[in-house]
Coordinates of C-alpha atoms and ligand atoms in Angstrom, one line a residue:
X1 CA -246.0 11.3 54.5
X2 CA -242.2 10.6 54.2
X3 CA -238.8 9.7 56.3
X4 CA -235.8 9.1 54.6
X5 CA -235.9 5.7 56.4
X6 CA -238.0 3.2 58.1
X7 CA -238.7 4.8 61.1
X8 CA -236.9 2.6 63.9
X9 CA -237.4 5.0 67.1
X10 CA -239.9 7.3 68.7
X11 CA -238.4 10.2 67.2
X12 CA -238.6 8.7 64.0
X13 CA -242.7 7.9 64.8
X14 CA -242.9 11.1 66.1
X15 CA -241.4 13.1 62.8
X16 CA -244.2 10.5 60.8
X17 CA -247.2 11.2 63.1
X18 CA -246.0 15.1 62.5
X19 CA -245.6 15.0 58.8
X20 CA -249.5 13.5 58.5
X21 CA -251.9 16.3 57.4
X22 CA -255.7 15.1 57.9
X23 CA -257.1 18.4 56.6
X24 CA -255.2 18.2 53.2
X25 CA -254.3 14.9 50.8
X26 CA -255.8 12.4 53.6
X27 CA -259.3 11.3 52.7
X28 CA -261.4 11.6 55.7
X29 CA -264.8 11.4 53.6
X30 CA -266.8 7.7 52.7
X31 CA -265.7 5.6 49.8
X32 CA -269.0 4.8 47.8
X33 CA -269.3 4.0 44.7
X34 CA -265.4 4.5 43.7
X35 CA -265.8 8.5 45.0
X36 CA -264.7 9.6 48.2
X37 CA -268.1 11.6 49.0
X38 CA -269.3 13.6 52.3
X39 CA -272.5 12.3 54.0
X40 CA -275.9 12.9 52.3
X41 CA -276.8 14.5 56.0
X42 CA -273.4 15.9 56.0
X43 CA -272.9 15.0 59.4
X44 CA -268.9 14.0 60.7
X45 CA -267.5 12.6 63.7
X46 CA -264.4 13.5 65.8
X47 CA -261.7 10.9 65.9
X48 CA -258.9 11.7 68.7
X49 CA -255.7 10.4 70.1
X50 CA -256.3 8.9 73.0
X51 CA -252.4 9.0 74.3
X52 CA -252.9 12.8 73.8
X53 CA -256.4 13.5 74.0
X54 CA -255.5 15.8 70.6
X55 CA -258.4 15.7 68.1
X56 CA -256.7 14.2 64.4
X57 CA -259.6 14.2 62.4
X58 CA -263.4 15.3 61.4
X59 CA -264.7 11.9 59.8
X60 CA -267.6 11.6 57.6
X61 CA -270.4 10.3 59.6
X62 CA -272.7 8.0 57.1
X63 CA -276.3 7.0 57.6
X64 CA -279.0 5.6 56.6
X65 CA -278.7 6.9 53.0
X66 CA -275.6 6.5 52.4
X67 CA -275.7 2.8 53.2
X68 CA -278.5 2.2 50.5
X69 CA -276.3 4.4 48.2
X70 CA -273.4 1.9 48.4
X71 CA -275.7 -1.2 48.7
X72 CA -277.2 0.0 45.6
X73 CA -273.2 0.4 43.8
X74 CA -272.3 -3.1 45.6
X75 CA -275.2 -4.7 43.8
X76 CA -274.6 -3.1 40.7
X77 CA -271.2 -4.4 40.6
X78 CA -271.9 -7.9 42.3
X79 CA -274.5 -8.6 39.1
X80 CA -272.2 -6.6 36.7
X81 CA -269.9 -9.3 37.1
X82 CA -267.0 -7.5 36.5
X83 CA -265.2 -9.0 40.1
X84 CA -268.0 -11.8 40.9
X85 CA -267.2 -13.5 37.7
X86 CA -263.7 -12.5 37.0
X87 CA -261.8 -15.5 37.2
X88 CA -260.5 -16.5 40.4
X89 CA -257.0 -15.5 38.8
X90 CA -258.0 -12.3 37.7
X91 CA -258.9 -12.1 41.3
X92 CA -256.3 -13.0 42.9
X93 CA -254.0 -10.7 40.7
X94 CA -255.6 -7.5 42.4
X95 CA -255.8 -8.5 46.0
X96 CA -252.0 -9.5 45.8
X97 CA -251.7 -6.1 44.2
X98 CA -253.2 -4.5 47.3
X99 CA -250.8 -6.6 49.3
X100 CA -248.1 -5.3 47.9
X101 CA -249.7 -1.3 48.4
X102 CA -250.4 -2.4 51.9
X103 CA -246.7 -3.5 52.7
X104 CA -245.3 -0.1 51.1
X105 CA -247.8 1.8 53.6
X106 CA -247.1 -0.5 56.4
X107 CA -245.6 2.4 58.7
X108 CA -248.3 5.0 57.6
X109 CA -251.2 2.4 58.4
X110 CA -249.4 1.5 61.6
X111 CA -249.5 4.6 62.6
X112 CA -253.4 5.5 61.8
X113 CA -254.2 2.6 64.2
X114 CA -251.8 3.7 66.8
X115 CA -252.9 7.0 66.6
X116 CA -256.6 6.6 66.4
X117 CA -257.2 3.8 68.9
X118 CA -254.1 3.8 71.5
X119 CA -252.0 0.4 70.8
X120 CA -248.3 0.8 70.7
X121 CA -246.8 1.2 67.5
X122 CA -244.4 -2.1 67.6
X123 CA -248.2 -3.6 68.1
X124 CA -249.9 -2.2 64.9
X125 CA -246.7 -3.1 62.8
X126 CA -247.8 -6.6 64.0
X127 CA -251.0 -6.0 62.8
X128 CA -250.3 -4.9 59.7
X129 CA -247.7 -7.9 58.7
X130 CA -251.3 -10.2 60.1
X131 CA -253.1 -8.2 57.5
X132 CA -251.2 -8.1 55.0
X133 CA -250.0 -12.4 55.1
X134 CA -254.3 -12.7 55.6
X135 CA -254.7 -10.9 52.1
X136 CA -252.0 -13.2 50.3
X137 CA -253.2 -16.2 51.9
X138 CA -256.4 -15.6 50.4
X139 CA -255.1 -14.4 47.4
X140 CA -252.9 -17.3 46.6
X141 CA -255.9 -19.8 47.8
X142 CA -258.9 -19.0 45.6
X143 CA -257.4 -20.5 41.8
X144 CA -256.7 -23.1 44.0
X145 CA -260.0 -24.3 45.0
X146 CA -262.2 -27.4 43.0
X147 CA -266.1 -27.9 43.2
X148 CA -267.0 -31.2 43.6
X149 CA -268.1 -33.7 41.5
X150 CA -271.2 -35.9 43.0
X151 CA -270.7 -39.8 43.1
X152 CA -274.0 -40.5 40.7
X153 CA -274.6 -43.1 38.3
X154 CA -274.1 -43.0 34.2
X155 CA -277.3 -41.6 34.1
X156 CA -276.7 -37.9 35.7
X157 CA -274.0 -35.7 36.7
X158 CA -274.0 -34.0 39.9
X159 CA -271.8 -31.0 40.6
X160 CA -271.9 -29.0 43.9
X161 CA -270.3 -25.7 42.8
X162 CA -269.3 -22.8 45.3
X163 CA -270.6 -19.4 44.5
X164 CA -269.9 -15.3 46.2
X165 CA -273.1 -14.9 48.5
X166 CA -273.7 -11.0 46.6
X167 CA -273.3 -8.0 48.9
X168 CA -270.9 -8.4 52.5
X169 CA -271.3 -6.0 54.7
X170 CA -268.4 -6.1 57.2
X171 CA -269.0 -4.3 60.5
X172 CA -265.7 -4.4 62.3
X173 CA -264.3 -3.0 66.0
X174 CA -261.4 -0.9 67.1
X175 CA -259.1 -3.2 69.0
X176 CA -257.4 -4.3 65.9
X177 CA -259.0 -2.3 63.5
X178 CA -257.0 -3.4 60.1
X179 CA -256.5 -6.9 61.2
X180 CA -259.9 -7.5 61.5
X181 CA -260.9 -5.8 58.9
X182 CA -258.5 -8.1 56.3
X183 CA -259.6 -11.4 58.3
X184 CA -263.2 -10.2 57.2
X185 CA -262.3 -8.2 54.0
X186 CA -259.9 -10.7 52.2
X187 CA -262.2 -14.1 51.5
X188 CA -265.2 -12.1 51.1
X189 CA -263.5 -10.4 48.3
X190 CA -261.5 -13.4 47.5
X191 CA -264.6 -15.5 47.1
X192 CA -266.4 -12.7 44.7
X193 CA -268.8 -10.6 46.9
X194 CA -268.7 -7.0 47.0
X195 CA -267.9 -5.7 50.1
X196 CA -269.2 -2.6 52.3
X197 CA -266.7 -2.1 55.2
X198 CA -268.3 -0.4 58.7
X199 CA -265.1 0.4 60.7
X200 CA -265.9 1.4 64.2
X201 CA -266.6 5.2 64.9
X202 CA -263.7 4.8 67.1
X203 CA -260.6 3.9 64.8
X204 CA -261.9 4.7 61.2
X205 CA -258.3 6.2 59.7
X206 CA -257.3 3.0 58.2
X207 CA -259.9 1.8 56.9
X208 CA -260.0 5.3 54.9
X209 CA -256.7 4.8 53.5
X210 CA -257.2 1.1 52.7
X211 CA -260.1 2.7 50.2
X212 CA -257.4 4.5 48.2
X213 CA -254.9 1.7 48.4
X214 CA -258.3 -1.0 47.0
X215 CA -258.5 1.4 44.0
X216 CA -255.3 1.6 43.1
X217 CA -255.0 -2.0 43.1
X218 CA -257.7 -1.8 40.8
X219 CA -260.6 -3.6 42.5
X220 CA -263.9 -2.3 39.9
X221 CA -266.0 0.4 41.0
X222 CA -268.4 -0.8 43.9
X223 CA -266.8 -3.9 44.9
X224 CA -265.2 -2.0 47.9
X225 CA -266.8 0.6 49.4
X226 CA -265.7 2.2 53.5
X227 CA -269.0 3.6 55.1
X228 CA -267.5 5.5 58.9
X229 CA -269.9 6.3 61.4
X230 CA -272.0 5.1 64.6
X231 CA -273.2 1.6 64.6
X232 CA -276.7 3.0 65.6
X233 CA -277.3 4.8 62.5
X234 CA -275.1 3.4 59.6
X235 CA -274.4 0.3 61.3
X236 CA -277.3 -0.7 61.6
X237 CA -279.0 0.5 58.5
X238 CA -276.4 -1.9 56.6
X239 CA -278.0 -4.6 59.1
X240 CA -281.5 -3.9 58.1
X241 CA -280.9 -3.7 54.5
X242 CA -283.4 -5.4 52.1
X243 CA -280.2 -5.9 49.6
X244 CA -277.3 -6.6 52.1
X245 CA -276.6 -10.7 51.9
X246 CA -274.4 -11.6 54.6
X247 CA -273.8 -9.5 57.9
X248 CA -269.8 -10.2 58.9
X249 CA -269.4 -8.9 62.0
X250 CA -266.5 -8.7 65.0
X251 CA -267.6 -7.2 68.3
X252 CA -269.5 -7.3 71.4
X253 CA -271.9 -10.3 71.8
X254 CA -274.5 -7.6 72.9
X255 CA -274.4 -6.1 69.7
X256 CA -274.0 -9.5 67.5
X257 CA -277.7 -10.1 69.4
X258 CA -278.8 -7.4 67.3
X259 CA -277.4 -7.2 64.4
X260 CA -279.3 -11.7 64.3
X261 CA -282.7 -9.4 64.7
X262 CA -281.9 -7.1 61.9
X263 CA -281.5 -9.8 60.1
X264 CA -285.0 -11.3 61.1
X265 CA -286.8 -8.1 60.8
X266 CA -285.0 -7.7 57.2
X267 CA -283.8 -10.3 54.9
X268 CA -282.9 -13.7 57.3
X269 CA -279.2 -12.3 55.5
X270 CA -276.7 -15.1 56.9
X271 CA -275.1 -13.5 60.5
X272 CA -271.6 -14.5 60.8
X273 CA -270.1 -13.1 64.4
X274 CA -267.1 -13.0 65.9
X275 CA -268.2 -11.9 69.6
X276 CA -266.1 -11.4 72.9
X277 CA -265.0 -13.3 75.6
X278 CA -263.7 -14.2 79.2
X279 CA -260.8 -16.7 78.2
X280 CA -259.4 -19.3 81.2
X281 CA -255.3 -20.3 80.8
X282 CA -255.4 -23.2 83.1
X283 CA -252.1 -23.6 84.4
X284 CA -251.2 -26.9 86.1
X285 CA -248.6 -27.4 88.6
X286 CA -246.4 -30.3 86.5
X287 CA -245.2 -27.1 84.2
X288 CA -241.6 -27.0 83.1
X289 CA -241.1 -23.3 83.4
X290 CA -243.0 -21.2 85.5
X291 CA -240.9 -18.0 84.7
X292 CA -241.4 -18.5 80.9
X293 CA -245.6 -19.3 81.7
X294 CA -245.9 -15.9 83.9
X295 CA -244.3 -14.0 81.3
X296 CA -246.7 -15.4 78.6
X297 CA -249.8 -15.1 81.4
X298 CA -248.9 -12.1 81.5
X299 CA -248.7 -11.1 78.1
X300 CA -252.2 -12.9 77.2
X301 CA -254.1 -10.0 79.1
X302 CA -252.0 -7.0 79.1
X303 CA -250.9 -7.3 75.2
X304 CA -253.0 -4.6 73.5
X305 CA -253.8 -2.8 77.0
X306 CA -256.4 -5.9 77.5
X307 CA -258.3 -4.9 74.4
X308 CA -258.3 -8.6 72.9
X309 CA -261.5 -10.4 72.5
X310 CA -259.1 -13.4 73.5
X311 CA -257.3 -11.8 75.9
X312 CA -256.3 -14.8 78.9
X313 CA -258.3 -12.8 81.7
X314 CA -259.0 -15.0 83.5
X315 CA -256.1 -17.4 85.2
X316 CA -256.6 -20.6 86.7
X317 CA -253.7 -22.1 88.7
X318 CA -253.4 -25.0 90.8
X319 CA -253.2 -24.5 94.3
X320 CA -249.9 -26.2 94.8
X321 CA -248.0 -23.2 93.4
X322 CA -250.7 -20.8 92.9
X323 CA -248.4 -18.4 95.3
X324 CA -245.3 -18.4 93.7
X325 CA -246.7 -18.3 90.0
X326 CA -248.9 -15.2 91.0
X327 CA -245.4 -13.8 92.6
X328 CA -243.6 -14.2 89.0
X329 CA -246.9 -13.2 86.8
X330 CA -246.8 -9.7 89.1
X331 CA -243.3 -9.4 88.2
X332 CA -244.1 -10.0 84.5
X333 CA -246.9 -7.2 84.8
X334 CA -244.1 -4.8 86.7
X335 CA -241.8 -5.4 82.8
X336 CA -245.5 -4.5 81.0
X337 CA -246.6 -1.0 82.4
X338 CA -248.1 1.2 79.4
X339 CA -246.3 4.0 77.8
X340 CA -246.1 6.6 75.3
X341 CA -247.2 4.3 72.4
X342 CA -245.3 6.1 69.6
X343 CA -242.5 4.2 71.7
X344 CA -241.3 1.0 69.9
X345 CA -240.5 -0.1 73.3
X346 CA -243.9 0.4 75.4
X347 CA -245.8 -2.9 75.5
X348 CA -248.9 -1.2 76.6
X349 CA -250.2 1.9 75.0
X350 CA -253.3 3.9 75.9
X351 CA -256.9 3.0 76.5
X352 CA -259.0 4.0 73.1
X353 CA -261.2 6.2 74.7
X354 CA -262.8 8.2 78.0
X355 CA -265.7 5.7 78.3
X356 CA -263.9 2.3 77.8
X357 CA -261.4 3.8 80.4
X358 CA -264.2 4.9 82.9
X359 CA -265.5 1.1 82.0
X360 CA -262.4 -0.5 82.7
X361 CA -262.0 1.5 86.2
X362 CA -265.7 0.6 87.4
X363 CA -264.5 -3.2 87.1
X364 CA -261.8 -2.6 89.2
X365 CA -263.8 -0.5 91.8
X366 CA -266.2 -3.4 91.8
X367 CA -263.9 -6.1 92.2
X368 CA -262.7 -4.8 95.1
X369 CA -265.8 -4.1 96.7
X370 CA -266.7 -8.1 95.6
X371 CA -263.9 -8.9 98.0
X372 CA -261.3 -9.7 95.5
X373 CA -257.2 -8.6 96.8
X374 CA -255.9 -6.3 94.4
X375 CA -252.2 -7.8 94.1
X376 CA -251.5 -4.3 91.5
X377 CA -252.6 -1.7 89.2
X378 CA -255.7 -0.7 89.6
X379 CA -255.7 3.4 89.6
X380 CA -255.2 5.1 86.2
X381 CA -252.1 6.9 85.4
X382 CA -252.5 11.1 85.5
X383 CA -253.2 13.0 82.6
X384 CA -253.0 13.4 79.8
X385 CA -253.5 10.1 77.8
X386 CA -255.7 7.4 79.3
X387 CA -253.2 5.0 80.3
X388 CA -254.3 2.2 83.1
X389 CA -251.7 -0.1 84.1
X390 CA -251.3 -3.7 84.8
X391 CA -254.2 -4.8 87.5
X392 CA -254.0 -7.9 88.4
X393 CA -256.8 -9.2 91.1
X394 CA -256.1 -12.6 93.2
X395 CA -258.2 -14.7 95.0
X396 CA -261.4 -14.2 92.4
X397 CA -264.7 -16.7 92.1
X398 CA -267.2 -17.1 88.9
X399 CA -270.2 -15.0 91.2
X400 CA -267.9 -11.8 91.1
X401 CA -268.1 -9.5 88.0
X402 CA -264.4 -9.6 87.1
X403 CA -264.5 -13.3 87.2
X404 CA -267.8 -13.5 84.5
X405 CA -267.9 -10.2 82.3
X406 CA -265.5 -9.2 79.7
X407 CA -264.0 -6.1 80.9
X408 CA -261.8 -5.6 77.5
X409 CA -258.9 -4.0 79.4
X410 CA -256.0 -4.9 81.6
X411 CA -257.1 -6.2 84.4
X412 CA -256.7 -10.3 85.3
X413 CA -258.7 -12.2 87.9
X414 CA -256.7 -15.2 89.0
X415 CA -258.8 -18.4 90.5
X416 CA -257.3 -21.5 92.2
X417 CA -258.2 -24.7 91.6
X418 CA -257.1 -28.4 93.0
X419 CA -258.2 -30.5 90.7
X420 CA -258.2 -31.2 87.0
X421 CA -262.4 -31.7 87.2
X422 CA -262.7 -28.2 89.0
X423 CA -260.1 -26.2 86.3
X424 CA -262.4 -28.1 83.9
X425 CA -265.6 -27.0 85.5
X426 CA -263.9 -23.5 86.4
X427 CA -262.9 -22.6 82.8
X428 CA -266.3 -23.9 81.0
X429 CA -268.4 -22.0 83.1
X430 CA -268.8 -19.0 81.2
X431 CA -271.2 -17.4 78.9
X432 CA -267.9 -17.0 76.2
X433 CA -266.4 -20.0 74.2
X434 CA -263.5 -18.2 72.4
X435 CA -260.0 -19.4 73.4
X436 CA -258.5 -21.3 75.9
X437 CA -254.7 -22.0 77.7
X438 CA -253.6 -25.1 78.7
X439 CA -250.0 -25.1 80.2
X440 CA -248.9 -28.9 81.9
X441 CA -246.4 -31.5 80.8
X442 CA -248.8 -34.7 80.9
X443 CA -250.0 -35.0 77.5
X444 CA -252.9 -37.5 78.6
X445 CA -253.7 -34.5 80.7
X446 CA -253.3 -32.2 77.6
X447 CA -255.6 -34.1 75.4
X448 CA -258.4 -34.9 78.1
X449 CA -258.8 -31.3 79.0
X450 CA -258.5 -30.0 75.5
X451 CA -261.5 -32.6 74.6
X452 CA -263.5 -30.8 77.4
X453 CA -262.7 -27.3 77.0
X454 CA -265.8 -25.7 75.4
X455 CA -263.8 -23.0 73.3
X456 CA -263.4 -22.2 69.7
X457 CA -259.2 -22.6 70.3
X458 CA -257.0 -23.8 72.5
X459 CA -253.5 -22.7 73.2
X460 CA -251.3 -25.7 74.4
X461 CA -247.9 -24.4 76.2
X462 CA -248.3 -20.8 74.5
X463 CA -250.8 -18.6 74.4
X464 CA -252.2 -16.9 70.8
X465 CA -249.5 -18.4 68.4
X466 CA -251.3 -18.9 65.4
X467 CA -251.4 -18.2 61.8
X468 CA -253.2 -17.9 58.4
X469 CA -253.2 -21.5 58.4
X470 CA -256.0 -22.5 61.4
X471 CA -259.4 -21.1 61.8
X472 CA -260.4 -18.5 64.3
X473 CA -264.0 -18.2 66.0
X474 CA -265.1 -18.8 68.9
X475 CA -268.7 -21.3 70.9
X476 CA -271.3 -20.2 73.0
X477 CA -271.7 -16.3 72.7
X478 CA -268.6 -16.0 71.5
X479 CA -270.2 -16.6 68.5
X480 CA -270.7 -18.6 65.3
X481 CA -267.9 -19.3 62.4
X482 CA -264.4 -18.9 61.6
X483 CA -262.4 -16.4 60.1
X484 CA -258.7 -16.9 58.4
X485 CA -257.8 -20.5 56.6
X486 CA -259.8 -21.7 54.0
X487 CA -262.7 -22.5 56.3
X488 CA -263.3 -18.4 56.3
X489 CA -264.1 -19.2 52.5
X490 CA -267.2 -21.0 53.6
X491 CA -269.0 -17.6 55.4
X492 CA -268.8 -16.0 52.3
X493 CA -270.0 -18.3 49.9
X494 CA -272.8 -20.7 49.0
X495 CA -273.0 -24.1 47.4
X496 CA -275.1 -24.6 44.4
X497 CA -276.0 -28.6 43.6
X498 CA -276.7 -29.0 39.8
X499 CA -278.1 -32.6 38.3
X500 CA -277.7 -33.3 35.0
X501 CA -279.8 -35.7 33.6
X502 CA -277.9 -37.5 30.8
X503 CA -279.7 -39.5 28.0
X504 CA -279.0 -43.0 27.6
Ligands
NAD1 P1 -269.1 -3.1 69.5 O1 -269.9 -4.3 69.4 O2 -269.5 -2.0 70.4 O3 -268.9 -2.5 68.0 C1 -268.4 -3.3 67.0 C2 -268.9 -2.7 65.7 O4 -270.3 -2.7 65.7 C3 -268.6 -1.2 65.5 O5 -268.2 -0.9 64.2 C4 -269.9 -0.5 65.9 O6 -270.0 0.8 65.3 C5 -270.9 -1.5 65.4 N1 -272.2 -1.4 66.0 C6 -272.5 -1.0 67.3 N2 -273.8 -1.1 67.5 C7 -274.4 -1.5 66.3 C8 -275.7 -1.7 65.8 N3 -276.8 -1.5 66.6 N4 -275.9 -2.1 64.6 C9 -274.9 -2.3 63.7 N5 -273.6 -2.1 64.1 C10 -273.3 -1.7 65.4 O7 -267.6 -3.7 69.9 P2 -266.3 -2.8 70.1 O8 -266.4 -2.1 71.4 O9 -266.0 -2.1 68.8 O10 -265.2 -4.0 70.2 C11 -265.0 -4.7 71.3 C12 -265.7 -6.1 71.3 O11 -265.3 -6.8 70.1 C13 -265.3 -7.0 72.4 O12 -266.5 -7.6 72.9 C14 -264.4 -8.0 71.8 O13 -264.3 -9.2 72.5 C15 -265.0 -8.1 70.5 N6 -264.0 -8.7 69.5 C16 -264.2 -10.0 69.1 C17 -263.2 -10.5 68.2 C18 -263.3 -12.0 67.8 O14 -262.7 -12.3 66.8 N7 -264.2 -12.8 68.4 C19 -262.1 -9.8 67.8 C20 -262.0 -8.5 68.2 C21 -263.0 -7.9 69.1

């Protein structure tokens, strides 16, 4: 894949997405065991543009086998030592060497997310720059980290030393499919483990091409393996493994429910999860600049079409100016309709497939029918592509569906409140603990509502700024532990306490 230059305009994506050739050079088979291999069963899948509804790709479809054939190559590796013993240095030398791949691919990885899964391509250039500064901050951390030396007497030493868990299997969804799988990929390798990667059936291009890009880096032979297919069969075989350690998972909290009985049918393997939610953005009427707050209310559901497990879906104004602000978020939603996403421009792309689109319309259908007023949106575009545009619902309460379920698309249910207690009792009263908004002037306000938000973040005056440097996870179903900062270290690694007992 080549351009003389950095592509900078849809014609220059377009030429790109032309010159990619799935059927020769682009490895479309598993990675296990350092060999790109078809299924045991043989079986594929179909992976398909959903702007275009054009078919890119027959992907190996793994299964059952296969994923004892790479947990049997993880473990191999993991108690070869070769990477779980390597010196944190050592380490650290090869994941900034796949940093540095990963940056020369940017555009081509960018465009396997945009193609496979529908997000505009100025969106997956994002992505990649998050995945990329996720793998260097790990990277640069891990010869950076002490154990701990325990406060004893003269007569014993005690040291509490932090060791790889063995073999992660990362299961990971389509919304951000290279994002999250560096925010889960990068301190599990950092820390030592080997790694099997489960990308979602839906988006696996770039996790394919992230295979080739680990070897050359020069990660040893079954420290990284890529297992594509369904999370019924593969998925799931991975969660039921006898010799998988740790279960690192992003996705639906129906399916993190699962994957915490695999692991009590199995092995009791630690369940991290990283599960969905219904986020509130309380905004108060003492803001500065409502114009500025509508465009980033705006933006925190229809960024990624809605497909954000911390997308702001659900807005909570105060009374006082709840009219006007919905006025100026509509006319933020008007600037954000979707388009073709091979457009650096379009701030929406496509939906990722037929039945998260058909999904996304029931909600609508049934928000209506709750007796919510549909302010806009809320038909799909025609053909082809499955494009929905901004639907933005007014007047919704906590018993209606759109007001309690995640709908993972672009649809926003604005409630009114009057008082500080009821946004308070408005925004915690959900299943989901992920992230929350808090826009308003008053810091005494700021900091009493922050204390009481039940949520794993909250955004004061902006909504999603954040970097390497904080961790991200989410309460309640939203489920349990962090990924990025050096926190994420602590998922993927254990604490051994050793006493020495020291003659007199
Ligand atoms: P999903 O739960 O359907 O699938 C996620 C992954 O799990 C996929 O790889 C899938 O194949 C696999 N899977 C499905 N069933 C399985 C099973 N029985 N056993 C093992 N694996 C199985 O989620 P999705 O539709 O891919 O992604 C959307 C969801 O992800 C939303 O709920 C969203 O909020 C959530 N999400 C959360 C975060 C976060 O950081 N909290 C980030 C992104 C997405």
């Amino acid at each position: 894949m080549s351009l003389a230059r950095h592509p900078a305009t849809r014609d220059d994506w377009q030429a790109l997405a032309a010159s990619l050739q799935f059927e020769q050079g682009f490895e479309t088979r598993a990675f296990i065991d350092d060999a790109f291999v078809d299924a045991e069963g043989g079986a594929t899948l179909t992976t398909t543009n959903p702007a275009t509804g054009e078919v890119l790709a027959e992907v190996v479809s793994c299964d059952a086998a296969d994923a004892e054939a790479a947990v049997s190559a993880a473990r191999r590796a993991f108690d070869g030592g070769a990477w779980s013993r390597l010196a944190p240095a050592g380490r650290k030398a090869v994941l900034l060497r796949l940093a540095e791949l990963m940056e020369a691919h940017r555009h081509e990885l960018a465009l396997l997310d945009t193609l496979d899964m529908g997000k505009p391509v100025s969106s997956s250039l994002g992505d990649m720059a998050g995945a990329i500064g996720c793998l260097r901050h790990h990277a640069e951390s891990i010869d950076k980290l002490y154990g701990e030396v325990a406060p004893t007497g003269d007569d014993a030493l005690g040291l509490v030393l932090r060791e790889p868990l063995g073999v992660v299997a990362s299961i990971v969804p389509w919304n951000f499919p290279l994002m999250m799988t560096a925010w889960k990929i990068a301190p599990a390798l950092a820390a030592g483990n080997s790694v099997i990667l489960k990308p979602s059936e839906k988006s696996p291009l770039s996790a394919l091409r992230l295979a080739s890009l680990a070897r050359e880096a020069g990660l040893p032979r079954g420290v990284f393996q890529v297992l594509p297919g369904f999370g019924h069969s593969v998925g799931k075989a991975l969660a039921l493994s006898m010799g998988v350690d740790c279960l690192a998972f992003t996705g639906s909290t129906a399916v993190g429910k699962q994957l915490m009985q695999y692991a009590g049918q199995s092995n009791l393997k630690k369940v991290f999860l990283e599960c969905g939610g219904k986020s509130p953005n309380l905004v108060f009427a003492d803001c500065r600049d409502l114009e500025r707050v509508a465009e980033h209310a705006a933006a925190a559901i229809f960024h990624n079409q809605g497909e954000v497990c911390i997308a702001g879906s659900r807005l909570l104004v105060e009374n006082a100016i709840r009219e006007a602000f919905v006025e100026k978020v509509l006319a933020a939603a008007e600037r954000m309709q979707p388009g073709d996403p091979l457009d650096p421009d379009s701030f929406m792309g496509a939906i990722v497939d037929e039945t998260q689109h058909a999904r996304i319309l029931d909600y609508i259908r049934r928000g209506v029918e709750e007796g919510a007023t549909l302010r806009t949106g809320g038909r799909a575009l025609d053909g082809p592509g499955l494009f929905i545009p901004p639907t933005v619902f007014d007047g919704v309460t906590d018993a209606m569906a759109i007001g309690r379920e995640e709908i993972f698309g672009p649809v926003l249910s604005v409630f009114g409140f009057d008082s500080e207690e009821e946004a308070v009792r408005l925004a915690n009263d959900s299943d989901y603990g992920l992230a929350a908004g808090l826009w308003s002037q008053d810091i005494d306000r700021i900091m009493r509502v922050t204390r009481r938000l039940r949520s794993g973040q909250v955004f004061v005056n902006n909504w999603a700024d954040m970097d390497q440097t904080v961790p991200f996870g989410g309460v309640k179903q939203s489920g349990n532990g962090r990924d990025k900062s050096h926190h994420s270290l602590e998922e993927y690694s254990d604490l051994k306490s050793v006493w020495m007992t020291l003659a007199p």
